[in-house]
Amino acid sequence: MAKVLCVLYPDPVTGYPPKYARDDIPVIARYPNGETVPTPKGPLGFRPGELVGCVSGELGLRAYLESHGHELVVTSDKDGADSTFDRHLVDADVVISQPFWPAYLTAERIAKARKLKLALTAGIGSDHVDLKAAAEHGITVAEETFSNSISVAEHVVMMVLALVRNHLPAHQYAVNGGWNIADCVSRSYDLEGMHFGTIGAGRIGLAVLRRLKPFDVKLHYHGRHRLAPEIEAELGLTYHDTPQSLVKACDVINLQMPLYPSTEGMFDDKMLALARRGAYLINTARGALCDRDAVVRALQSGQLAGYAGDVWFPQPAPVDHPWRTMPNQGMTPHMSGSSLSGQARYAAGTLEILECFFEGRPIRPEYLIVDGGNLAGTGAGSYQLS
Ligand code: NDP
């Protein structure tokens, strides 16, 4: 019998389950690269479209785990040495956490988790786990690659348009009973003809480029490796061999690379000073890719015309986090990858990985981040241990 410790975000303040806006979600069988969506043996412990990412939703795992004799502990209490998470971590075999409400698995916590064998991310992005410490302790780290990539890509496109068109302040005018069109449009531009660039053109970054192509923008990217020539030709992409080169060339800059030690704080005063005055910065990758206060300064001075995204550090962000109140921004809590559609896929993927783990079957390589004491699968391509 194993103990599975699952950290999820709290239930809706209005109670659980919510009243759903729609009765179902579209059935998606494959991702854009041809990989299949999660295929657990099942049955699924939820109906796709239900809110399973919060505590009462339990990722739909309880029936599966308990019917196989395992113990499931679900909590949102994750921070501090006397948290429920810390108390149960000492004898947990499996930890499940989400980037939206991350249970930070630091080296200190990993050292205390003597039985831990699997750290599973329900979603994408395992930077809340100290990957080096996990590798050293022989812990497998896995996530559901691609499960919410399109969810995030759609959010990026929405934020690009919201910032450039000045949608959020204009909407607020309408809500507040106003009609001052001059105020609404004095910061409103067309995206058409602008230069858009993404740093990191992996699953999400490339999906964003593809979605923006019909807007007649000029598309740029920077990555550690170049995309296939046919993709560059299809999208008319300009490749930059440094992030600095891309930043100088673009009106809208999107961050879509993973967070690891050498990308942390990449967008600091120096990098932001290279941007065109009035550039827009979108970040749905990780908050710590940016220097928090440098972003605030750039918005206040007008060096940035706008900043939007859903990722912060730490999470949840404290109530006095300056990104909540800085000007010309479209911040939300970390939600882009946790749409009900995305949840259905990452919850099914979590079940698939657990089934593999408990039955001694291999976990799909695309789901692996760390395995056998080193980066593995997707993790070997995306992360660095230092
Ligand atoms: P991928 O691994 O598919 O893509 C990441 C890309 O970043 C790769 O193409 C990689 O390129 C590139 N990259 C890595 N290091 C660098 C670097 N130093 N400079 C420039 N590019 C780099 O991941 P996804 O697209 O699926 O996800 C990207 C990130 O988005 C995740 O790591 C996560 O942090 C975040 N995310 C956020 C979510 C949300 O809800 N807001 C949900 C899901 C993910 P190369 O091949 O050249 O190394």
Short mmCIF file of C-alpha atoms and ligand atoms in Angstrom, two decimals:
data_model
loop_
_atom_site.label_atom_id
_atom_site.label_comp_id
_atom_site.label_asym_id
_atom_site.label_seq_id
_atom_site.Cartn_x
_atom_site.Cartn_y
_atom_site.Cartn_z
CA MET A 1 0.00 0.00 0.00
CA ALA A 2 1.33 3.40 -0.95
CA LYS A 3 0.61 6.81 0.44
CA VAL A 4 -0.20 9.40 -2.22
CA LEU A 5 0.00 13.02 -1.10
CA CYS A 6 -1.78 15.38 -3.45
CA VAL A 7 -1.61 19.18 -3.20
CA LEU A 8 -4.33 21.04 -5.08
CA TYR A 9 -5.67 24.57 -5.06
CA PRO A 10 -8.60 25.39 -2.75
CA ASP A 11 -12.23 24.93 -3.78
CA PRO A 12 -14.29 27.80 -5.23
CA VAL A 13 -15.27 30.27 -2.48
CA THR A 14 -18.88 29.70 -3.55
CA GLY A 15 -18.63 25.98 -2.84
CA TYR A 16 -18.08 22.74 -4.71
CA PRO A 17 -19.12 21.62 -7.24
CA PRO A 18 -19.67 24.81 -9.20
CA LYS A 19 -22.60 25.25 -11.56
CA TYR A 20 -21.01 24.51 -14.91
CA ALA A 21 -21.36 26.96 -17.81
CA ARG A 22 -21.38 24.16 -20.40
CA ASP A 23 -22.50 20.54 -20.44
CA ASP A 24 -19.45 19.02 -22.10
CA ILE A 25 -16.09 19.70 -23.71
CA PRO A 26 -14.87 18.76 -27.18
CA VAL A 27 -13.19 15.38 -27.46
CA ILE A 28 -9.55 15.81 -28.51
CA ALA A 29 -7.78 12.56 -29.43
CA ARG A 30 -4.31 13.75 -30.45
CA TYR A 31 -1.98 16.67 -29.90
CA PRO A 32 -0.65 18.74 -32.82
CA ASN A 33 2.54 16.62 -32.97
CA GLY A 34 0.52 13.43 -33.35
CA GLU A 35 1.02 12.13 -29.80
CA THR A 36 -2.12 10.71 -28.23
CA VAL A 37 -3.79 12.45 -25.32
CA PRO A 38 -3.57 10.46 -22.05
CA THR A 39 -4.84 6.89 -22.34
CA PRO A 40 -5.27 5.48 -18.82
CA LYS A 41 -6.79 2.04 -18.53
CA GLY A 42 -9.34 3.73 -16.31
CA PRO A 43 -12.11 4.10 -15.57
CA LEU A 44 -11.74 7.86 -15.10
CA GLY A 45 -13.01 9.02 -11.74
CA PHE A 46 -14.62 12.12 -13.24
CA ARG A 47 -16.58 13.38 -16.22
CA PRO A 48 -14.38 15.48 -18.57
CA GLY A 49 -15.34 19.12 -18.04
CA GLU A 50 -15.70 18.79 -14.27
CA LEU A 51 -13.56 20.86 -11.89
CA VAL A 52 -11.05 18.28 -10.70
CA GLY A 53 -8.04 20.56 -10.12
CA CYS A 54 -9.20 21.76 -6.67
CA VAL A 55 -9.19 19.92 -3.36
CA SER A 56 -12.72 18.47 -3.61
CA GLY A 57 -12.10 17.45 -7.23
CA GLU A 58 -9.13 15.28 -6.11
CA LEU A 59 -8.12 14.91 -9.77
CA GLY A 60 -10.75 12.18 -9.76
CA LEU A 61 -8.19 9.80 -8.23
CA ARG A 62 -9.79 8.57 -5.01
CA ALA A 63 -11.78 5.64 -6.39
CA TYR A 64 -8.81 4.30 -8.35
CA LEU A 65 -6.33 4.63 -5.50
CA GLU A 66 -8.55 3.30 -2.71
CA SER A 67 -9.78 0.38 -4.80
CA HIS A 68 -6.12 -0.64 -5.15
CA GLY A 69 -5.50 -0.33 -1.40
CA HIS A 70 -3.60 2.96 -1.49
CA GLU A 71 -4.09 5.94 0.80
CA LEU A 72 -4.88 9.36 -0.71
CA VAL A 73 -4.30 12.58 1.24
CA VAL A 74 -5.45 15.76 -0.50
CA THR A 75 -4.67 19.19 0.86
CA SER A 76 -4.11 22.80 -0.20
CA ASP A 77 -2.11 23.52 2.96
CA LYS A 78 1.39 23.46 1.52
CA ASP A 79 3.60 26.19 2.98
CA GLY A 80 5.51 26.30 6.23
CA ALA A 81 7.11 23.57 8.34
CA ASP A 82 3.84 22.75 10.15
CA SER A 83 1.76 22.53 6.95
CA THR A 84 -0.33 19.45 6.22
CA PHE A 85 1.97 18.86 3.27
CA ASP A 86 5.08 18.79 5.44
CA ARG A 87 3.47 16.53 8.01
CA HIS A 88 2.48 13.92 5.43
CA LEU A 89 5.59 14.25 3.26
CA VAL A 90 7.76 12.24 5.66
CA ASP A 91 6.07 8.94 4.79
CA ALA A 92 4.58 9.68 1.36
CA ASP A 93 5.51 7.39 -1.55
CA VAL A 94 4.08 9.69 -4.21
CA VAL A 95 3.60 13.46 -4.25
CA ILE A 96 1.29 15.09 -6.76
CA SER A 97 1.44 18.86 -7.10
CA GLN A 98 0.36 21.47 -9.62
CA PRO A 99 2.27 24.47 -10.99
CA PHE A 100 -0.81 26.61 -10.26
CA TRP A 101 -0.53 25.94 -6.51
CA PRO A 102 2.94 24.49 -6.23
CA ALA A 103 4.10 22.45 -3.27
CA TYR A 104 7.73 23.50 -3.52
CA LEU A 105 9.77 20.30 -3.24
CA THR A 106 13.03 21.85 -2.09
CA ALA A 107 16.22 19.92 -1.40
CA GLU A 108 15.46 20.19 2.35
CA ARG A 109 11.99 18.74 1.92
CA ILE A 110 13.29 15.99 -0.36
CA ALA A 111 15.86 15.03 2.29
CA LYS A 112 13.00 14.53 4.78
CA ALA A 113 10.84 12.56 2.33
CA ARG A 114 12.59 9.25 2.86
CA LYS A 115 9.98 7.08 1.13
CA LEU A 116 9.34 9.36 -1.84
CA LYS A 117 9.71 7.62 -5.21
CA LEU A 118 7.55 9.65 -7.57
CA ALA A 119 6.99 13.44 -7.76
CA LEU A 120 4.20 13.95 -10.23
CA THR A 121 3.26 17.32 -11.69
CA ALA A 122 -0.41 17.54 -12.62
CA GLY A 123 0.19 19.85 -15.58
CA ILE A 124 3.42 21.03 -17.18
CA GLY A 125 6.50 22.61 -15.63
CA SER A 126 8.31 20.80 -12.81
CA ASP A 127 10.51 23.71 -11.70
CA HIS A 128 8.81 23.65 -8.28
CA VAL A 129 10.78 20.44 -7.70
CA ASP A 130 14.51 20.70 -7.00
CA LEU A 131 15.35 18.45 -9.93
CA LYS A 132 18.98 17.99 -8.91
CA ALA A 133 17.98 16.83 -5.43
CA ALA A 134 15.29 14.57 -6.92
CA ALA A 135 17.87 12.98 -9.23
CA GLU A 136 20.30 12.48 -6.35
CA HIS A 137 17.60 10.76 -4.28
CA GLY A 138 16.48 8.50 -7.14
CA ILE A 139 13.05 10.12 -7.31
CA THR A 140 11.23 9.97 -10.64
CA VAL A 141 9.74 13.30 -11.72
CA ALA A 142 7.01 13.21 -14.35
CA GLU A 143 4.43 15.57 -15.84
CA GLU A 144 1.73 15.41 -18.53
CA THR A 145 3.54 16.96 -21.45
CA PHE A 146 1.22 18.73 -23.94
CA SER A 147 -1.85 18.31 -21.70
CA ASN A 148 -2.45 22.05 -21.36
CA SER A 149 -0.12 23.53 -23.98
CA ILE A 150 -2.94 24.69 -26.22
CA SER A 151 -4.83 26.05 -23.19
CA VAL A 152 -1.82 28.29 -22.49
CA ALA A 153 -1.26 29.21 -26.14
CA GLU A 154 -4.86 30.46 -26.36
CA HIS A 155 -4.32 32.54 -23.22
CA VAL A 156 -1.19 34.11 -24.71
CA VAL A 157 -3.03 35.12 -27.88
CA MET A 158 -5.84 36.56 -25.76
CA MET A 159 -3.36 38.61 -23.70
CA VAL A 160 -1.48 39.89 -26.76
CA LEU A 161 -4.73 41.26 -28.17
CA ALA A 162 -5.99 42.49 -24.81
CA LEU A 163 -2.84 44.54 -24.23
CA VAL A 164 -2.32 45.90 -27.73
CA ARG A 165 -6.02 46.77 -28.19
CA ASN A 166 -6.32 48.15 -24.62
CA HIS A 167 -9.26 45.86 -24.00
CA LEU A 168 -9.13 45.55 -20.21
CA PRO A 169 -9.31 49.29 -19.32
CA ALA A 170 -11.96 49.84 -22.03
CA HIS A 171 -14.06 47.00 -20.61
CA GLN A 172 -13.73 48.59 -17.18
CA TYR A 173 -15.07 51.87 -18.64
CA ALA A 174 -18.17 50.06 -19.83
CA VAL A 175 -18.64 48.25 -16.50
CA ASN A 176 -18.27 51.53 -14.61
CA GLY A 177 -20.98 53.23 -16.70
CA GLY A 178 -18.58 55.43 -18.70
CA TRP A 179 -18.42 56.22 -22.41
CA ASN A 180 -15.18 58.16 -22.89
CA ILE A 181 -14.00 56.69 -26.15
CA ALA A 182 -10.91 58.90 -26.27
CA ASP A 183 -9.72 57.39 -23.01
CA CYS A 184 -10.42 53.88 -24.30
CA VAL A 185 -8.52 54.32 -27.56
CA SER A 186 -5.60 56.51 -26.52
CA ARG A 187 -3.57 53.34 -25.85
CA SER A 188 -5.26 51.11 -28.45
CA TYR A 189 -3.36 49.85 -31.53
CA ASP A 190 -3.78 47.21 -34.22
CA LEU A 191 -1.60 44.14 -33.93
CA GLU A 192 -1.38 43.89 -37.73
CA GLY A 193 2.12 44.67 -38.97
CA MET A 194 3.76 44.46 -35.54
CA HIS A 195 6.77 42.22 -34.82
CA PHE A 196 5.97 39.39 -32.43
CA GLY A 197 8.68 37.18 -30.97
CA THR A 198 8.70 34.20 -28.66
CA ILE A 199 11.65 33.09 -26.56
CA GLY A 200 11.19 29.34 -26.43
CA ALA A 201 9.34 27.89 -29.40
CA GLY A 202 8.46 24.49 -28.00
CA ARG A 203 4.95 23.10 -27.70
CA ILE A 204 3.35 26.30 -26.45
CA GLY A 205 5.62 28.81 -28.18
CA LEU A 206 5.11 27.20 -31.58
CA ALA A 207 1.35 26.91 -31.02
CA VAL A 208 1.29 30.66 -30.29
CA LEU A 209 3.25 31.42 -33.48
CA ARG A 210 0.83 29.31 -35.52
CA ARG A 211 -2.19 31.04 -33.97
CA LEU A 212 -0.80 34.52 -34.59
CA LYS A 213 0.17 33.89 -38.22
CA PRO A 214 -3.28 34.85 -39.59
CA PHE A 215 -3.04 38.25 -37.85
CA ASP A 216 -0.41 39.33 -40.41
CA VAL A 217 2.26 39.98 -37.84
CA LYS A 218 5.96 39.44 -38.48
CA LEU A 219 7.02 36.42 -36.47
CA HIS A 220 10.33 35.91 -34.66
CA TYR A 221 11.70 33.30 -32.28
CA HIS A 222 14.74 32.43 -30.21
CA GLY A 223 15.47 28.97 -28.88
CA ARG A 224 18.52 26.95 -28.09
CA HIS A 225 17.89 24.96 -31.26
CA ARG A 226 16.34 26.00 -34.55
CA LEU A 227 12.98 24.74 -35.69
CA ALA A 228 12.79 22.64 -38.86
CA PRO A 229 13.38 24.70 -42.04
CA GLU A 230 9.90 23.81 -43.33
CA ILE A 231 8.29 25.27 -40.17
CA GLU A 232 10.40 28.42 -40.47
CA ALA A 233 9.31 28.76 -44.11
CA GLU A 234 5.64 27.98 -43.43
CA LEU A 235 5.39 30.68 -40.75
CA GLY A 236 7.91 33.12 -42.26
CA LEU A 237 9.93 33.03 -39.04
CA THR A 238 12.99 35.12 -38.27
CA TYR A 239 15.40 33.24 -36.00
CA HIS A 240 17.50 35.13 -33.43
CA ASP A 241 20.55 33.46 -31.95
CA THR A 242 20.29 35.47 -28.73
CA PRO A 243 17.30 36.63 -26.68
CA GLN A 244 18.78 40.15 -26.76
CA SER A 245 18.58 40.25 -30.55
CA LEU A 246 14.91 39.23 -30.45
CA VAL A 247 14.08 41.76 -27.74
CA LYS A 248 15.52 44.61 -29.84
CA ALA A 249 13.51 43.56 -32.90
CA CYS A 250 10.04 42.95 -31.48
CA ASP A 251 7.01 44.99 -30.44
CA VAL A 252 5.49 42.06 -28.53
CA ILE A 253 7.74 39.62 -26.65
CA ASN A 254 6.49 36.31 -25.32
CA LEU A 255 8.34 34.19 -22.77
CA GLN A 256 7.82 30.47 -23.21
CA MET A 257 11.04 28.86 -22.04
CA PRO A 258 11.27 26.75 -18.88
CA LEU A 259 12.59 28.10 -15.60
CA TYR A 260 15.91 26.65 -14.50
CA PRO A 261 18.95 28.23 -12.87
CA SER A 262 20.30 29.99 -15.98
CA THR A 263 16.93 31.37 -17.18
CA GLU A 264 15.95 32.72 -13.76
CA GLY A 265 15.82 36.54 -13.77
CA MET A 266 16.60 36.72 -17.51
CA PHE A 267 14.31 39.74 -17.89
CA ASP A 268 16.03 42.29 -15.68
CA ASP A 269 16.61 46.05 -16.08
CA LYS A 270 19.38 45.42 -18.59
CA MET A 271 17.29 43.18 -20.83
CA LEU A 272 14.23 45.42 -20.62
CA ALA A 273 16.33 48.47 -21.56
CA LEU A 274 17.07 46.78 -24.91
CA ALA A 275 13.38 46.67 -25.84
CA ARG A 276 11.68 49.18 -28.10
CA ARG A 277 9.94 51.87 -26.02
CA GLY A 278 6.35 50.73 -25.66
CA ALA A 279 7.00 47.02 -26.13
CA TYR A 280 4.59 44.50 -24.61
CA LEU A 281 5.81 41.55 -22.57
CA ILE A 282 3.76 38.38 -22.08
CA ASN A 283 4.83 35.73 -19.59
CA THR A 284 2.83 32.58 -19.01
CA ALA A 285 5.99 30.52 -18.50
CA ARG A 286 7.22 31.28 -14.98
CA GLY A 287 7.20 34.45 -12.88
CA ALA A 288 10.83 34.09 -11.79
CA LEU A 289 12.03 34.44 -15.39
CA CYS A 290 11.54 38.16 -14.74
CA ASP A 291 13.01 40.44 -12.11
CA ARG A 292 9.83 41.46 -10.29
CA ASP A 293 10.78 45.08 -9.61
CA ALA A 294 12.43 45.65 -13.00
CA VAL A 295 9.08 44.86 -14.65
CA VAL A 296 7.31 47.36 -12.39
CA ARG A 297 9.92 50.04 -13.19
CA ALA A 298 9.62 49.42 -16.93
CA LEU A 299 5.83 49.80 -16.81
CA GLN A 300 6.02 52.93 -14.69
CA SER A 301 8.55 54.59 -17.02
CA GLY A 302 6.68 53.57 -20.18
CA GLN A 303 9.57 51.43 -21.43
CA LEU A 304 6.98 48.63 -21.44
CA ALA A 305 3.49 49.56 -22.68
CA GLY A 306 2.04 46.47 -21.10
CA TYR A 307 2.75 43.24 -19.23
CA ALA A 308 0.44 40.26 -18.95
CA GLY A 309 0.53 36.68 -17.84
CA ASP A 310 -0.53 34.40 -15.07
CA VAL A 311 2.71 33.28 -13.45
CA TRP A 312 4.20 34.77 -10.29
CA PHE A 313 6.79 34.01 -7.69
CA PRO A 314 5.96 32.80 -5.15
CA GLN A 315 2.54 31.28 -5.69
CA PRO A 316 0.07 32.15 -4.38
CA ALA A 317 1.34 35.72 -4.73
CA PRO A 318 1.13 37.76 -1.51
CA VAL A 319 -1.66 40.35 -1.48
CA ASP A 320 0.89 43.17 -1.66
CA HIS A 321 2.76 41.73 -4.65
CA PRO A 322 3.46 44.78 -6.87
CA TRP A 323 2.34 42.99 -10.03
CA ARG A 324 -1.22 43.13 -8.70
CA THR A 325 -1.28 46.93 -8.87
CA MET A 326 1.36 47.97 -11.43
CA PRO A 327 0.00 49.99 -14.38
CA ASN A 328 -1.01 48.66 -17.81
CA GLN A 329 -1.09 44.98 -16.97
CA GLY A 330 -3.34 42.02 -17.54
CA MET A 331 -2.29 39.71 -14.72
CA THR A 332 -4.46 36.86 -13.48
CA PRO A 333 -3.78 34.18 -10.90
CA HIS A 334 -2.08 31.16 -12.47
CA MET A 335 -5.01 29.83 -14.48
CA SER A 336 -4.16 29.55 -18.18
CA GLY A 337 -3.19 25.90 -18.04
CA SER A 338 -6.01 24.90 -15.74
CA SER A 339 -9.05 25.43 -17.95
CA LEU A 340 -11.64 22.69 -17.45
CA SER A 341 -10.49 21.33 -20.83
CA GLY A 342 -6.85 21.24 -19.72
CA GLN A 343 -7.77 19.70 -16.37
CA ALA A 344 -9.51 16.76 -18.06
CA ARG A 345 -6.27 15.92 -19.89
CA TYR A 346 -3.81 16.41 -17.05
CA ALA A 347 -6.02 14.51 -14.59
CA ALA A 348 -6.30 11.61 -17.06
CA GLY A 349 -2.52 11.81 -17.57
CA THR A 350 -1.95 11.69 -13.82
CA LEU A 351 -4.01 8.51 -13.66
CA GLU A 352 -2.08 7.04 -16.58
CA ILE A 353 1.27 7.73 -14.87
CA LEU A 354 0.04 6.29 -11.55
CA GLU A 355 -1.19 3.14 -13.29
CA CYS A 356 2.22 2.71 -14.93
CA PHE A 357 4.03 3.37 -11.66
CA PHE A 358 2.00 0.92 -9.58
CA GLU A 359 1.95 -1.78 -12.27
CA GLY A 360 5.68 -1.49 -12.94
CA ARG A 361 5.12 -0.44 -16.56
CA PRO A 362 7.31 2.24 -18.18
CA ILE A 363 6.02 5.82 -18.05
CA ARG A 364 5.85 7.40 -21.50
CA PRO A 365 9.23 9.07 -22.22
CA GLU A 366 7.44 12.32 -23.12
CA TYR A 367 6.13 12.47 -19.55
CA LEU A 368 9.50 11.94 -17.88
CA ILE A 369 11.56 14.82 -16.46
CA VAL A 370 13.90 12.97 -14.09
CA ASP A 371 14.39 9.21 -13.96
CA GLY A 372 17.17 6.87 -12.97
CA GLY A 373 19.18 9.59 -11.25
CA ASN A 374 19.29 12.04 -14.17
CA LEU A 375 17.21 14.18 -16.50
CA ALA A 376 15.20 11.91 -18.79
CA GLY A 377 12.68 12.02 -21.63
CA THR A 378 11.24 15.50 -22.12
CA GLY A 379 13.26 16.71 -19.14
CA ALA A 380 16.54 15.92 -20.88
CA GLY A 381 15.57 18.27 -23.72
CA SER A 382 13.98 21.05 -21.69
CA TYR A 383 15.85 21.40 -18.39
CA GLN A 384 19.36 21.76 -17.03
CA LEU A 385 20.31 20.61 -13.56
CA SER A 386 22.45 23.71 -12.94
P1 NDP B 1 8.61 22.82 -24.22
O1 NDP B 1 9.66 22.04 -23.53
O2 NDP B 1 7.84 22.19 -25.32
O3 NDP B 1 9.24 24.16 -24.80
C1 NDP B 1 10.17 24.93 -24.14
C2 NDP B 1 11.07 25.54 -25.17
O4 NDP B 1 11.96 26.42 -24.50
C3 NDP B 1 11.90 24.51 -25.90
O5 NDP B 1 11.62 24.60 -27.27
C4 NDP B 1 13.33 24.92 -25.61
O6 NDP B 1 14.03 25.01 -26.80
C5 NDP B 1 13.20 26.34 -25.14
N1 NDP B 1 14.26 26.73 -24.24
C6 NDP B 1 14.83 26.05 -23.23
N2 NDP B 1 15.78 26.78 -22.64
C7 NDP B 1 15.81 27.94 -23.32
C8 NDP B 1 16.60 29.10 -23.21
N3 NDP B 1 17.55 29.21 -22.29
N4 NDP B 1 16.37 30.11 -24.08
C9 NDP B 1 15.44 30.00 -25.02
N5 NDP B 1 14.65 28.92 -25.18
C10 NDP B 1 14.86 27.90 -24.34
O7 NDP B 1 7.64 23.34 -23.10
P2 NDP B 1 6.16 23.91 -23.24
O8 NDP B 1 6.07 24.77 -24.45
O9 NDP B 1 5.15 22.83 -23.08
O10 NDP B 1 6.08 24.81 -21.94
C11 NDP B 1 6.96 25.90 -21.77
C12 NDP B 1 6.85 26.41 -20.35
O11 NDP B 1 5.57 26.98 -20.16
C13 NDP B 1 6.95 25.34 -19.26
O12 NDP B 1 8.29 25.07 -18.92
C14 NDP B 1 6.22 25.97 -18.13
O13 NDP B 1 7.14 26.75 -17.38
C15 NDP B 1 5.23 26.90 -18.80
N6 NDP B 1 3.84 26.43 -18.67
C16 NDP B 1 2.93 27.28 -18.09
C17 NDP B 1 1.63 26.90 -17.93
C18 NDP B 1 0.61 27.84 -17.36
O14 NDP B 1 -0.43 27.39 -16.92
N7 NDP B 1 0.87 29.13 -17.35
C19 NDP B 1 1.16 25.54 -18.31
C20 NDP B 1 2.16 24.78 -19.02
C21 NDP B 1 3.46 25.20 -19.14
P3 NDP B 1 15.25 24.10 -27.24
O15 NDP B 1 14.61 22.89 -27.82
O16 NDP B 1 15.94 24.94 -28.27
O17 NDP B 1 16.06 23.82 -26.01
#
